[in-house]
Amino acid sequence: MQYINGLEAFSGTGRSAVTLGKFDGLHRGHQKLVERVTEYSRMDGINSIVCSFDMEPLYRRLERPYQVLMTKAERQMHLEDQVDYLVDCPFTETFSQMSAEDFIRDVLAGLFHADYVVVGTDFHFGHQKRGDIHMLAAYQDQYNYQLEVVDKERYEGREISSTFVKEALAAGKMDLVETLLGYPYGVEGTVEHGKKLGRTLGFPTFNVEPPKEKLLPPNGVYLEQVEVDGKWYNAIGNLGVKPTVTDSGRMLIESYLLDYSDNAYGKQVKIRFKSFRRPEQKFRDVAEMKRHVEQDIACGREFFARLK
């Protein structure tokens, strides 16, 4: 897969099957769109393209915090072996002013040379969102592409959407989040040195600072799976600010891997939040904290034993 940052950097040749959207989280509904463009690509020997609208420039202009279910790096990783091109399209002020008609002519037809355009039922584009599936259908003969509108994926009667995923995440319902996404929710980061308090207490941990733009579940203790050097380990982790031992307010994930004894400092790791255990809390002292952590570890061993 080739990753392209900005429409102006795209120089692909040949016809294509393209799907477009924000693709925040690449949930099961998004995956249906990706599957369709890859099917068209294999069938007709053309390029498969995912064009992802990057909304960060818009949030900066509005001076609003920008947080997402999936970072750009994570999106690249998820799509790496699925499509030919992932094109990030920054939602700049100039791009936001492009008319829907110009987008069809200049981007879909002119840049991507689309044979197939695959979108969801609520897809909108162009200045003031004036473009929709009806406009795409009206122009398909003029610009020689075939439109496919894919119905929403549903779960228990509700459409799967990024909003649905965010609601479940905010409630700490990690089983539901995983069901909606089709994969476990997590973060990536670099293991950094801490105070090594866990080591003195008998359960050495490592600290990872999550990406600033990444949406996180509620602060608390989670049953986790952590990948180090390509191998997955079961773990217990605290997401939060560690109020018992520091007042810095810095958000960290402090994880204890149940069957890991090597040195992970400086390594890039992946952390999956499998299940919420309890809220983060400030204990009276380190001894009380140790008792609760020991209970968390015992709970973790039971949880993962049931998964075998």
PDB file of N, CA, C and O in Angstrom, residues 84-136:
ATOM      1  N   ASP A  84      -4.522  -0.523  -2.395  1.00  0.00           N
ATOM      2  CA  ASP A  84      -3.318  -0.036  -3.082  1.00  0.00           C
ATOM      3  C   ASP A  84      -2.888   1.343  -2.584  1.00  0.00           C
ATOM      4  O   ASP A  84      -1.696   1.622  -2.482  1.00  0.00           O
ATOM      5  N   TYR A  85      -3.891   2.201  -2.289  1.00  0.00           N
ATOM      6  CA  TYR A  85      -3.579   3.560  -1.863  1.00  0.00           C
ATOM      7  C   TYR A  85      -4.460   3.956  -0.679  1.00  0.00           C
ATOM      8  O   TYR A  85      -5.672   3.721  -0.685  1.00  0.00           O
ATOM      9  N   LEU A  86      -3.840   4.577   0.314  1.00  0.00           N
ATOM     10  CA  LEU A  86      -4.557   5.304   1.345  1.00  0.00           C
ATOM     11  C   LEU A  86      -4.184   6.771   1.165  1.00  0.00           C
ATOM     12  O   LEU A  86      -3.014   7.140   1.288  1.00  0.00           O
ATOM     13  N   VAL A  87      -5.190   7.591   0.857  1.00  0.00           N
ATOM     14  CA  VAL A  87      -4.952   9.011   0.600  1.00  0.00           C
ATOM     15  C   VAL A  87      -5.592   9.821   1.719  1.00  0.00           C
ATOM     16  O   VAL A  87      -6.820   9.826   1.869  1.00  0.00           O
ATOM     17  N   ASP A  88      -4.774  10.488   2.522  1.00  0.00           N
ATOM     18  CA  ASP A  88      -5.286  11.402   3.534  1.00  0.00           C
ATOM     19  C   ASP A  88      -5.553  12.750   2.884  1.00  0.00           C
ATOM     20  O   ASP A  88      -4.664  13.325   2.246  1.00  0.00           O
ATOM     21  N   CYS A  89      -6.763  13.235   3.053  1.00  0.00           N
ATOM     22  CA  CYS A  89      -7.168  14.496   2.439  1.00  0.00           C
ATOM     23  C   CYS A  89      -7.449  15.516   3.548  1.00  0.00           C
ATOM     24  O   CYS A  89      -8.536  15.506   4.134  1.00  0.00           O
ATOM     25  N   PRO A  90      -6.477  16.381   3.883  1.00  0.00           N
ATOM     26  CA  PRO A  90      -6.693  17.378   4.935  1.00  0.00           C
ATOM     27  C   PRO A  90      -7.856  18.304   4.596  1.00  0.00           C
ATOM     28  O   PRO A  90      -7.932  18.831   3.482  1.00  0.00           O
ATOM     29  N   PHE A  91      -8.747  18.497   5.573  1.00  0.00           N
ATOM     30  CA  PHE A  91      -9.927  19.331   5.366  1.00  0.00           C
ATOM     31  C   PHE A  91      -9.548  20.795   5.604  1.00  0.00           C
ATOM     32  O   PHE A  91      -9.971  21.419   6.570  1.00  0.00           O
ATOM     33  N   THR A  92      -8.740  21.313   4.691  1.00  0.00           N
ATOM     34  CA  THR A  92      -8.294  22.698   4.772  1.00  0.00           C
ATOM     35  C   THR A  92      -9.432  23.637   4.387  1.00  0.00           C
ATOM     36  O   THR A  92     -10.465  23.215   3.841  1.00  0.00           O
ATOM     37  N   GLU A  93      -9.228  24.919   4.644  1.00  0.00           N
ATOM     38  CA  GLU A  93     -10.255  25.884   4.283  1.00  0.00           C
ATOM     39  C   GLU A  93     -10.479  25.894   2.773  1.00  0.00           C
ATOM     40  O   GLU A  93     -11.611  25.993   2.298  1.00  0.00           O
ATOM     41  N   THR A  94      -9.392  25.772   2.002  1.00  0.00           N
ATOM     42  CA  THR A  94      -9.513  25.738   0.545  1.00  0.00           C
ATOM     43  C   THR A  94     -10.318  24.533   0.093  1.00  0.00           C
ATOM     44  O   THR A  94     -11.224  24.640  -0.748  1.00  0.00           O
ATOM     45  N   PHE A  95     -10.011  23.372   0.672  1.00  0.00           N
ATOM     46  CA  PHE A  95     -10.737  22.167   0.286  1.00  0.00           C
ATOM     47  C   PHE A  95     -12.209  22.268   0.677  1.00  0.00           C
ATOM     48  O   PHE A  95     -13.085  21.816  -0.069  1.00  0.00           O
ATOM     49  N   SER A  96     -12.491  22.875   1.829  1.00  0.00           N
ATOM     50  CA  SER A  96     -13.877  22.983   2.288  1.00  0.00           C
ATOM     51  C   SER A  96     -14.719  23.859   1.371  1.00  0.00           C
ATOM     52  O   SER A  96     -15.948  23.761   1.383  1.00  0.00           O
ATOM     53  N   GLN A  97     -14.070  24.708   0.573  1.00  0.00           N
ATOM     54  CA  GLN A  97     -14.798  25.585  -0.324  1.00  0.00           C
ATOM     55  C   GLN A  97     -15.049  24.961  -1.702  1.00  0.00           C
ATOM     56  O   GLN A  97     -15.758  25.534  -2.528  1.00  0.00           O
ATOM     57  N   MET A  98     -14.480  23.791  -1.951  1.00  0.00           N
ATOM     58  CA  MET A  98     -14.664  23.131  -3.249  1.00  0.00           C
ATOM     59  C   MET A  98     -16.117  22.706  -3.418  1.00  0.00           C
ATOM     60  O   MET A  98     -16.696  22.071  -2.530  1.00  0.00           O
ATOM     61  N   SER A  99     -16.703  23.046  -4.534  1.00  0.00           N
ATOM     62  CA  SER A  99     -18.096  22.662  -4.776  1.00  0.00           C
ATOM     63  C   SER A  99     -18.187  21.164  -4.996  1.00  0.00           C
ATOM     64  O   SER A  99     -17.211  20.492  -5.360  1.00  0.00           O
ATOM     65  N   ALA A 100     -19.360  20.619  -4.773  1.00  0.00           N
ATOM     66  CA  ALA A 100     -19.568  19.185  -4.956  1.00  0.00           C
ATOM     67  C   ALA A 100     -19.323  18.778  -6.408  1.00  0.00           C
ATOM     68  O   ALA A 100     -18.734  17.729  -6.681  1.00  0.00           O
ATOM     69  N   GLU A 101     -19.769  19.608  -7.335  1.00  0.00           N
ATOM     70  CA  GLU A 101     -19.567  19.305  -8.753  1.00  0.00           C
ATOM     71  C   GLU A 101     -18.085  19.276  -9.107  1.00  0.00           C
ATOM     72  O   GLU A 101     -17.617  18.394  -9.830  1.00  0.00           O
ATOM     73  N   ASP A 102     -17.324  20.251  -8.579  1.00  0.00           N
ATOM     74  CA  ASP A 102     -15.882  20.270  -8.841  1.00  0.00           C
ATOM     75  C   ASP A 102     -15.198  19.053  -8.231  1.00  0.00           C
ATOM     76  O   ASP A 102     -14.236  18.520  -8.800  1.00  0.00           O
ATOM     77  N   PHE A 103     -15.680  18.612  -7.070  1.00  0.00           N
ATOM     78  CA  PHE A 103     -15.084  17.441  -6.447  1.00  0.00           C
ATOM     79  C   PHE A 103     -15.270  16.208  -7.335  1.00  0.00           C
ATOM     80  O   PHE A 103     -14.328  15.421  -7.512  1.00  0.00           O
ATOM     81  N   ILE A 104     -16.444  16.041  -7.875  1.00  0.00           N
ATOM     82  CA  ILE A 104     -16.680  14.897  -8.765  1.00  0.00           C
ATOM     83  C   ILE A 104     -15.784  14.979  -9.992  1.00  0.00           C
ATOM     84  O   ILE A 104     -15.115  13.996 -10.367  1.00  0.00           O
ATOM     85  N   ARG A 105     -15.752  16.168 -10.611  1.00  0.00           N
ATOM     86  CA  ARG A 105     -14.983  16.323 -11.855  1.00  0.00           C
ATOM     87  C   ARG A 105     -13.478  16.236 -11.619  1.00  0.00           C
ATOM     88  O   ARG A 105     -12.770  15.517 -12.331  1.00  0.00           O
ATOM     89  N   ASP A 106     -12.987  16.983 -10.621  1.00  0.00           N
ATOM     90  CA  ASP A 106     -11.543  17.135 -10.458  1.00  0.00           C
ATOM     91  C   ASP A 106     -10.906  16.034  -9.621  1.00  0.00           C
ATOM     92  O   ASP A 106      -9.743  15.677  -9.867  1.00  0.00           O
ATOM     93  N   VAL A 107     -11.630  15.510  -8.643  1.00  0.00           N
ATOM     94  CA  VAL A 107     -11.032  14.509  -7.759  1.00  0.00           C
ATOM     95  C   VAL A 107     -11.418  13.095  -8.182  1.00  0.00           C
ATOM     96  O   VAL A 107     -10.554  12.282  -8.496  1.00  0.00           O
ATOM     97  N   LEU A 108     -12.724  12.799  -8.187  1.00  0.00           N
ATOM     98  CA  LEU A 108     -13.130  11.439  -8.511  1.00  0.00           C
ATOM     99  C   LEU A 108     -12.757  11.056  -9.943  1.00  0.00           C
ATOM    100  O   LEU A 108     -12.149  10.003 -10.171  1.00  0.00           O
ATOM    101  N   ALA A 109     -13.113  11.917 -10.891  1.00  0.00           N
ATOM    102  CA  ALA A 109     -12.839  11.603 -12.294  1.00  0.00           C
ATOM    103  C   ALA A 109     -11.433  12.022 -12.705  1.00  0.00           C
ATOM    104  O   ALA A 109     -10.681  11.237 -13.292  1.00  0.00           O
ATOM    105  N   GLY A 110     -11.064  13.254 -12.376  1.00  0.00           N
ATOM    106  CA  GLY A 110      -9.798  13.788 -12.867  1.00  0.00           C
ATOM    107  C   GLY A 110      -8.570  13.225 -12.190  1.00  0.00           C
ATOM    108  O   GLY A 110      -7.558  12.945 -12.857  1.00  0.00           O
ATOM    109  N   LEU A 111      -8.620  13.068 -10.874  1.00  0.00           N
ATOM    110  CA  LEU A 111      -7.443  12.607 -10.129  1.00  0.00           C
ATOM    111  C   LEU A 111      -7.415  11.098  -9.954  1.00  0.00           C
ATOM    112  O   LEU A 111      -6.409  10.451 -10.239  1.00  0.00           O
ATOM    113  N   PHE A 112      -8.523  10.532  -9.485  1.00  0.00           N
ATOM    114  CA  PHE A 112      -8.557   9.102  -9.185  1.00  0.00           C
ATOM    115  C   PHE A 112      -8.954   8.244 -10.382  1.00  0.00           C
ATOM    116  O   PHE A 112      -8.795   7.020 -10.327  1.00  0.00           O
ATOM    117  N   HIS A 113      -9.482   8.845 -11.448  1.00  0.00           N
ATOM    118  CA  HIS A 113      -9.921   8.086 -12.628  1.00  0.00           C
ATOM    119  C   HIS A 113     -10.833   6.928 -12.203  1.00  0.00           C
ATOM    120  O   HIS A 113     -10.621   5.764 -12.556  1.00  0.00           O
ATOM    121  N   ALA A 114     -11.849   7.268 -11.434  1.00  0.00           N
ATOM    122  CA  ALA A 114     -12.687   6.250 -10.802  1.00  0.00           C
ATOM    123  C   ALA A 114     -13.557   5.508 -11.810  1.00  0.00           C
ATOM    124  O   ALA A 114     -14.280   6.118 -12.598  1.00  0.00           O
ATOM    125  N   ASP A 115     -13.479   4.198 -11.764  1.00  0.00           N
ATOM    126  CA  ASP A 115     -14.445   3.336 -12.438  1.00  0.00           C
ATOM    127  C   ASP A 115     -15.602   3.009 -11.500  1.00  0.00           C
ATOM    128  O   ASP A 115     -16.731   2.828 -11.938  1.00  0.00           O
ATOM    129  N   TYR A 116     -15.270   2.918 -10.203  1.00  0.00           N
ATOM    130  CA  TYR A 116     -16.270   2.592  -9.189  1.00  0.00           C
ATOM    131  C   TYR A 116     -16.113   3.557  -8.013  1.00  0.00           C
ATOM    132  O   TYR A 116     -14.995   3.837  -7.574  1.00  0.00           O
ATOM    133  N   VAL A 117     -17.241   4.042  -7.519  1.00  0.00           N
ATOM    134  CA  VAL A 117     -17.268   4.890  -6.330  1.00  0.00           C
ATOM    135  C   VAL A 117     -18.170   4.203  -5.318  1.00  0.00           C
ATOM    136  O   VAL A 117     -19.352   3.950  -5.601  1.00  0.00           O
ATOM    137  N   VAL A 118     -17.616   3.891  -4.150  1.00  0.00           N
ATOM    138  CA  VAL A 118     -18.343   3.139  -3.126  1.00  0.00           C
ATOM    139  C   VAL A 118     -18.467   4.024  -1.891  1.00  0.00           C
ATOM    140  O   VAL A 118     -17.464   4.445  -1.315  1.00  0.00           O
ATOM    141  N   VAL A 119     -19.717   4.302  -1.472  1.00  0.00           N
ATOM    142  CA  VAL A 119     -19.942   5.164  -0.308  1.00  0.00           C
ATOM    143  C   VAL A 119     -21.113   4.630   0.509  1.00  0.00           C
ATOM    144  O   VAL A 119     -21.891   3.801   0.045  1.00  0.00           O
ATOM    145  N   GLY A 120     -21.234   5.161   1.721  1.00  0.00           N
ATOM    146  CA  GLY A 120     -22.370   4.827   2.564  1.00  0.00           C
ATOM    147  C   GLY A 120     -23.574   5.674   2.231  1.00  0.00           C
ATOM    148  O   GLY A 120     -23.487   6.667   1.487  1.00  0.00           O
ATOM    149  N   THR A 121     -24.710   5.333   2.808  1.00  0.00           N
ATOM    150  CA  THR A 121     -25.965   6.012   2.467  1.00  0.00           C
ATOM    151  C   THR A 121     -25.987   7.476   2.877  1.00  0.00           C
ATOM    152  O   THR A 121     -26.698   8.281   2.271  1.00  0.00           O
ATOM    153  N   ASP A 122     -25.218   7.842   3.903  1.00  0.00           N
ATOM    154  CA  ASP A 122     -25.248   9.220   4.403  1.00  0.00           C
ATOM    155  C   ASP A 122     -24.033  10.030   3.977  1.00  0.00           C
ATOM    156  O   ASP A 122     -23.741  11.071   4.574  1.00  0.00           O
ATOM    157  N   PHE A 123     -23.326   9.595   2.946  1.00  0.00           N
ATOM    158  CA  PHE A 123     -22.122  10.293   2.512  1.00  0.00           C
ATOM    159  C   PHE A 123     -22.472  11.669   1.932  1.00  0.00           C
ATOM    160  O   PHE A 123     -23.345  11.791   1.076  1.00  0.00           O
ATOM    161  N   HIS A 124     -21.783  12.701   2.426  1.00  0.00           N
ATOM    162  CA  HIS A 124     -21.930  14.059   1.909  1.00  0.00           C
ATOM    163  C   HIS A 124     -20.553  14.635   1.606  1.00  0.00           C
ATOM    164  O   HIS A 124     -19.564  14.270   2.245  1.00  0.00           O
ATOM    165  N   PHE A 125     -20.503  15.547   0.663  1.00  0.00           N
ATOM    166  CA  PHE A 125     -19.217  16.112   0.251  1.00  0.00           C
ATOM    167  C   PHE A 125     -19.449  17.462  -0.408  1.00  0.00           C
ATOM    168  O   PHE A 125     -20.588  17.842  -0.728  1.00  0.00           O
ATOM    169  N   GLY A 126     -18.342  18.183  -0.595  1.00  0.00           N
ATOM    170  CA  GLY A 126     -18.432  19.483  -1.255  1.00  0.00           C
ATOM    171  C   GLY A 126     -18.834  20.588  -0.293  1.00  0.00           C
ATOM    172  O   GLY A 126     -19.201  20.368   0.861  1.00  0.00           O
ATOM    173  N   HIS A 127     -18.752  21.820  -0.796  1.00  0.00           N
ATOM    174  CA  HIS A 127     -19.054  23.006   0.010  1.00  0.00           C
ATOM    175  C   HIS A 127     -20.453  22.926   0.612  1.00  0.00           C
ATOM    176  O   HIS A 127     -21.426  22.618  -0.079  1.00  0.00           O
ATOM    177  N   GLN A 128     -20.508  23.133   1.935  1.00  0.00           N
ATOM    178  CA  GLN A 128     -21.761  23.074   2.695  1.00  0.00           C
ATOM    179  C   GLN A 128     -22.465  21.719   2.552  1.00  0.00           C
ATOM    180  O   GLN A 128     -23.691  21.635   2.674  1.00  0.00           O
ATOM    181  N   LYS A 129     -21.689  20.685   2.278  1.00  0.00           N
ATOM    182  CA  LYS A 129     -22.197  19.304   2.176  1.00  0.00           C
ATOM    183  C   LYS A 129     -23.327  19.175   1.155  1.00  0.00           C
ATOM    184  O   LYS A 129     -24.286  18.411   1.352  1.00  0.00           O
ATOM    185  N   ARG A 130     -23.210  19.904   0.070  1.00  0.00           N
ATOM    186  CA  ARG A 130     -24.286  19.879  -0.924  1.00  0.00           C
ATOM    187  C   ARG A 130     -24.278  18.610  -1.772  1.00  0.00           C
ATOM    188  O   ARG A 130     -25.284  18.279  -2.411  1.00  0.00           O
ATOM    189  N   GLY A 131     -23.166  17.920  -1.794  1.00  0.00           N
ATOM    190  CA  GLY A 131     -23.109  16.675  -2.544  1.00  0.00           C
ATOM    191  C   GLY A 131     -23.573  15.506  -1.717  1.00  0.00           C
ATOM    192  O   GLY A 131     -23.316  15.439  -0.509  1.00  0.00           O
ATOM    193  N   ASP A 132     -24.285  14.570  -2.344  1.00  0.00           N
ATOM    194  CA  ASP A 132     -24.746  13.369  -1.654  1.00  0.00           C
ATOM    195  C   ASP A 132     -24.829  12.229  -2.656  1.00  0.00           C
ATOM    196  O   ASP A 132     -24.375  12.338  -3.801  1.00  0.00           O
ATOM    197  N   ILE A 133     -25.407  11.105  -2.223  1.00  0.00           N
ATOM    198  CA  ILE A 133     -25.460   9.939  -3.104  1.00  0.00           C
ATOM    199  C   ILE A 133     -26.321  10.193  -4.337  1.00  0.00           C
ATOM    200  O   ILE A 133     -26.081   9.608  -5.402  1.00  0.00           O
ATOM    201  N   HIS A 134     -27.306  11.077  -4.234  1.00  0.00           N
ATOM    202  CA  HIS A 134     -28.161  11.377  -5.388  1.00  0.00           C
ATOM    203  C   HIS A 134     -27.384  12.153  -6.442  1.00  0.00           C
ATOM    204  O   HIS A 134     -27.532  11.895  -7.648  1.00  0.00           O
ATOM    205  N   MET A 135     -26.525  13.070  -6.010  1.00  0.00           N
ATOM    206  CA  MET A 135     -25.688  13.791  -6.966  1.00  0.00           C
ATOM    207  C   MET A 135     -24.665  12.859  -7.605  1.00  0.00           C
ATOM    208  O   MET A 135     -24.424  12.928  -8.825  1.00  0.00           O
ATOM    209  N   LEU A 136     -24.080  11.983  -6.793  1.00  0.00           N
ATOM    210  CA  LEU A 136     -23.134  11.025  -7.357  1.00  0.00           C
ATOM    211  C   LEU A 136     -23.802  10.145  -8.400  1.00  0.00           C
ATOM    212  O   LEU A 136     -23.212   9.840  -9.445  1.00  0.00           O
TER     213      LEU A 136
END
